[in-house]
C-alpha atoms as one frame of an Amber mdcrd trajectory, in Angstrom:
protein
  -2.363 173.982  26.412  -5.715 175.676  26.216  -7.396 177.561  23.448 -10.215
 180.127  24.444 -12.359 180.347  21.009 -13.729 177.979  18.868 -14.024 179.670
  15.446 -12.312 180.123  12.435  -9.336 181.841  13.894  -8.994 178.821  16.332
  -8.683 176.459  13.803  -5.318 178.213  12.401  -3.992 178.538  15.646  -4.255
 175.151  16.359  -2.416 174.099  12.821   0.315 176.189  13.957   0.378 174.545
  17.247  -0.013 170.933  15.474   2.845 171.642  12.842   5.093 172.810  15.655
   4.292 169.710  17.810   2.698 171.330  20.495  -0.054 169.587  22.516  -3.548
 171.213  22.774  -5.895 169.289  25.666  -9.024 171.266  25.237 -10.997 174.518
  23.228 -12.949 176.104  25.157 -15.713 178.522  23.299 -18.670 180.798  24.472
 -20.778 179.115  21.781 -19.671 175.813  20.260 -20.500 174.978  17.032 -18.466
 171.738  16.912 -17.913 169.443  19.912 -14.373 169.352  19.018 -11.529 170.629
  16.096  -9.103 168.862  14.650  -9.367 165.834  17.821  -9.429 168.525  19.961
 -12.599 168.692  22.619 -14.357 172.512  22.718 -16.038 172.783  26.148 -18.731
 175.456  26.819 -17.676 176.272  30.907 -14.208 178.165  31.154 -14.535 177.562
  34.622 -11.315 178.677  36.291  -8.764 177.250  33.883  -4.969 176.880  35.786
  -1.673 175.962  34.812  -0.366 175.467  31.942   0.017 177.741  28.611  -2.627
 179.123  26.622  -3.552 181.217  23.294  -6.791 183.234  23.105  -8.029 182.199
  19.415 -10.603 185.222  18.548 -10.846 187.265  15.729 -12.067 190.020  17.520
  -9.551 192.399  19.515 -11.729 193.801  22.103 -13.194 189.727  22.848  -9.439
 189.053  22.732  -8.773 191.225  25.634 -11.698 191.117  27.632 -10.399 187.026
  27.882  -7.136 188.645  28.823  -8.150 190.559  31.312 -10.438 187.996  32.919
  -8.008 185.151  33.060  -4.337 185.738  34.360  -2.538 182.665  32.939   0.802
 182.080  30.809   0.230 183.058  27.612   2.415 181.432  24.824   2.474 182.803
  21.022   2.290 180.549  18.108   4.297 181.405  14.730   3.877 178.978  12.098
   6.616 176.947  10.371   6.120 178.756   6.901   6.391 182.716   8.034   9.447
 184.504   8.734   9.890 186.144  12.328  13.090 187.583  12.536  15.692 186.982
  15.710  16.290 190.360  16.261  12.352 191.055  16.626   9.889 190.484  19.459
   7.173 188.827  19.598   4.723 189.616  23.063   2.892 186.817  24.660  -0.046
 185.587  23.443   0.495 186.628  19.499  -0.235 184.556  16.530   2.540 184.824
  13.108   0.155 183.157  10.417   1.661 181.373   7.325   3.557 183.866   4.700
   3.812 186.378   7.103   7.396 188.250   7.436   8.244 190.399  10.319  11.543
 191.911   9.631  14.609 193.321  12.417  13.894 195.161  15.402   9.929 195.172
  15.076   8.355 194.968  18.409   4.671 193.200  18.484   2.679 193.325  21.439
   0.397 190.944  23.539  -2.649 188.732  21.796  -1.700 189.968  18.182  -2.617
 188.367  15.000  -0.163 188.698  12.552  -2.376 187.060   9.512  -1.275 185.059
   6.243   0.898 186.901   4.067   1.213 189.902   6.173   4.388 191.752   6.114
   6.136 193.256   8.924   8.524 196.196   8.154  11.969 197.171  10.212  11.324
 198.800  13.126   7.576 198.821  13.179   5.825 199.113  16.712   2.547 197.114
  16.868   0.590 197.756  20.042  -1.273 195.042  22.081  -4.491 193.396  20.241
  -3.675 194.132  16.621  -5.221 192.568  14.075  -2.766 192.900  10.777  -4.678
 190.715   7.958  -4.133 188.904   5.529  -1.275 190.579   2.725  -1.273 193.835
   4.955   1.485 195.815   4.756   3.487 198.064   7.368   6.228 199.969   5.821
   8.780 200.859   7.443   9.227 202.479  10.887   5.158 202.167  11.288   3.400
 202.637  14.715   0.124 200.982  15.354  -1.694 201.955  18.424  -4.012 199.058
  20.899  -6.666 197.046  19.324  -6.041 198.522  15.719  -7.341 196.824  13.155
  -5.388 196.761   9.741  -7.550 195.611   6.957  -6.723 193.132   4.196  -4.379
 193.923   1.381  -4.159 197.361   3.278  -0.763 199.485   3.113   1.105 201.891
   6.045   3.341 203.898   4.494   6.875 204.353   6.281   7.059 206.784   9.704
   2.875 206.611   9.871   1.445 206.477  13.616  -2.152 205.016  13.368  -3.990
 205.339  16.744  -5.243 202.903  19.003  -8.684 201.221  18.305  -8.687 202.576
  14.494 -10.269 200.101  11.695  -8.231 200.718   8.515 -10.635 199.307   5.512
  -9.214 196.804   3.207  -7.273 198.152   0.601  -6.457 201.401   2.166  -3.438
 203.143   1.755  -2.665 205.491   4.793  -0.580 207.943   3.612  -0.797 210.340
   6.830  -1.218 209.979  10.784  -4.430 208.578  12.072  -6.272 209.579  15.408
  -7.208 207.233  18.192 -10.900 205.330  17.414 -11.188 206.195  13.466 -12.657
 204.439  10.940 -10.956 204.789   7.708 -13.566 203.688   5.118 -12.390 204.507
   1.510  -9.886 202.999   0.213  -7.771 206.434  -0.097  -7.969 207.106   3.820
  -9.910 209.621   4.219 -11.479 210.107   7.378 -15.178 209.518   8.071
């Protein structure tokens, strides 16, 4: 398996992996700080990586899919032993279920999405492709969240809210009403900038 990304986020993905048994051969990062993690060698040329499964392990949404884009290979996701995915949910390829986190029955979560510690996952939520929910984020029920939305921590979706694609929901925020494509919601009451 193969890892694209070297930071933080890279090192909980490759717990997960470890925990679950899964075999990681190599990082590989833009900008190494480290010359490997956890045993595992980080390499500076992505070359033309082939076979075999991969994760992209970025923060970042947009650097998530520009590595998507670039590099057609099979992604894998990576839910770790202590969160709670339900059978009757999906999960797309490529997405990350951090420890504590709780996706409930018949949510749908799309490609390279990280689904951070502690983060809970109401019924019938519909999480686009590139997400970012962090850490003890909350979707209430029957949420949509649009492409490369990022939900900030300890933030809170009420039930039936559609929040737009590329939006950046502050932490804390509780969004209380629909939110257009590419806004930033700053305050910690949602209003619009």
């Amino acid at each position: 398996m193969i890892l694209f990304g070297g930071g933080g986020h890279c090192k909980s993905v490759l717990e997960i992996l470890q925990l679950n048994g899964e075999r990681v051969d190599r990082i590989y990062d833009g900008n190494p700080q480290n010359t490997d993690i956890f045993g595992v060698p980080v390499f500076t040329d992505q070359g033309h990586p082939e076979g075999g499964t991969a994760i992209i392990s970025i923060g970042d949404n947009a650097s998530r899919r520009v590595i998507a884009l670039r590099y057609s290979l099979h992604y894998t996701t990576a839910v770790h032993p202590d969160a709670s995915l339900s059978v009757h949910a999906e999960l797309g390829a490529g997405s990350v279920v951090l420890a504590g986190a709780r996706i409930s029955p018949a949510v749908r979560i799309g490609r390279h999405c990280i689904i951070n510690s502690g983060a809970v996952i109401e019924h019938d939520c519909t999480v686009g492709d590139f997400v970012h929910v962090s850490p003890n984020a909350t979707l209430s029920g029957a949420v949509t969240i649009g492409e490369g939305t990022k939900i900030g921590i300890g933030a809170c979706v009420l039930a039936g809210i559609t929040v737009g694609k590329w939006v950046k929901v502050a932490a804390g925020s509780v969004v209380k009403q629909d939110v257009p494509d590419y806004a930033v919601l700053e305050d910690k009451h949602t209003e619009k900038k």
